[in-house]
């Protein structure tokens, strides 16, 4: 039984002698890890600072973008939404709230936003063209009414209407029978 005790003592001596040597290496390794940790924390803080600055710039830009988008919605799209007939006003309110969400959570590059702007611009142009056509139509109607509204205005130049129209009683019926003349002409062939 003495053998196991001696084996244990030798193991302790081996671990004791080997553990004192790595303690210096472990301390150096821990020191290096602490230094690299400090460097990583410092770079992390710098990167976080840059991220905060970039976020602040993006927020400033997005606030301007949102303001521009809100202005476009208040001008262009409001006219368009007011012109659209719906059976229920709730539909328009839902659409407007959806556009508000779109403005708050996206950018100008969003395809839905671009299509809404294009549709609103198209509506504006068509409304403008329709108004021009209405004005032109009214002007032409006024012009036609002025030109042809009365019998006096229809006469152009030296032409005048006869004050009294010829009576049909003075017109004599033809004395020649046209059917007899026609029969004579056919006999010659």
Short mmCIF file of N, CA, C and O in Angstrom, two decimals, residues 8 20 24 77 85 100 117 130:
data_model
loop_
_atom_site.label_atom_id
_atom_site.label_comp_id
_atom_site.label_asym_id
_atom_site.label_seq_id
_atom_site.Cartn_x
_atom_site.Cartn_y
_atom_site.Cartn_z
N UNK A 8 1.13 9.12 -5.55
CA UNK A 8 0.41 10.38 -5.37
C UNK A 8 1.39 11.50 -5.07
O UNK A 8 1.24 12.61 -5.56
N UNK A 20 4.17 25.92 -11.28
CA UNK A 20 4.86 27.16 -10.94
C UNK A 20 5.46 27.80 -12.19
O UNK A 20 5.49 29.01 -12.31
N UNK A 24 3.75 32.15 -14.51
CA UNK A 24 4.36 33.34 -15.12
C UNK A 24 3.82 33.55 -16.53
O UNK A 24 3.51 34.66 -16.93
N UNK A 77 -50.87 65.15 -53.22
CA UNK A 77 -51.72 63.99 -52.97
C UNK A 77 -53.04 64.37 -52.32
O UNK A 77 -54.04 63.67 -52.51
N UNK A 85 -63.65 59.96 -55.70
CA UNK A 85 -64.93 59.70 -55.05
C UNK A 85 -64.91 58.31 -54.44
O UNK A 85 -64.61 57.32 -55.12
N UNK A 100 -49.05 58.17 -44.21
CA UNK A 100 -48.29 58.71 -43.08
C UNK A 100 -47.28 57.69 -42.58
O UNK A 100 -46.12 58.04 -42.30
N UNK A 117 -46.44 59.73 -56.15
CA UNK A 117 -46.07 61.04 -56.68
C UNK A 117 -46.39 61.14 -58.17
O UNK A 117 -46.90 62.15 -58.64
N UNK A 130 -57.64 69.70 -68.56
CA UNK A 130 -59.10 69.75 -68.62
C UNK A 130 -59.60 71.17 -68.40
O UNK A 130 -60.51 71.63 -69.10
#
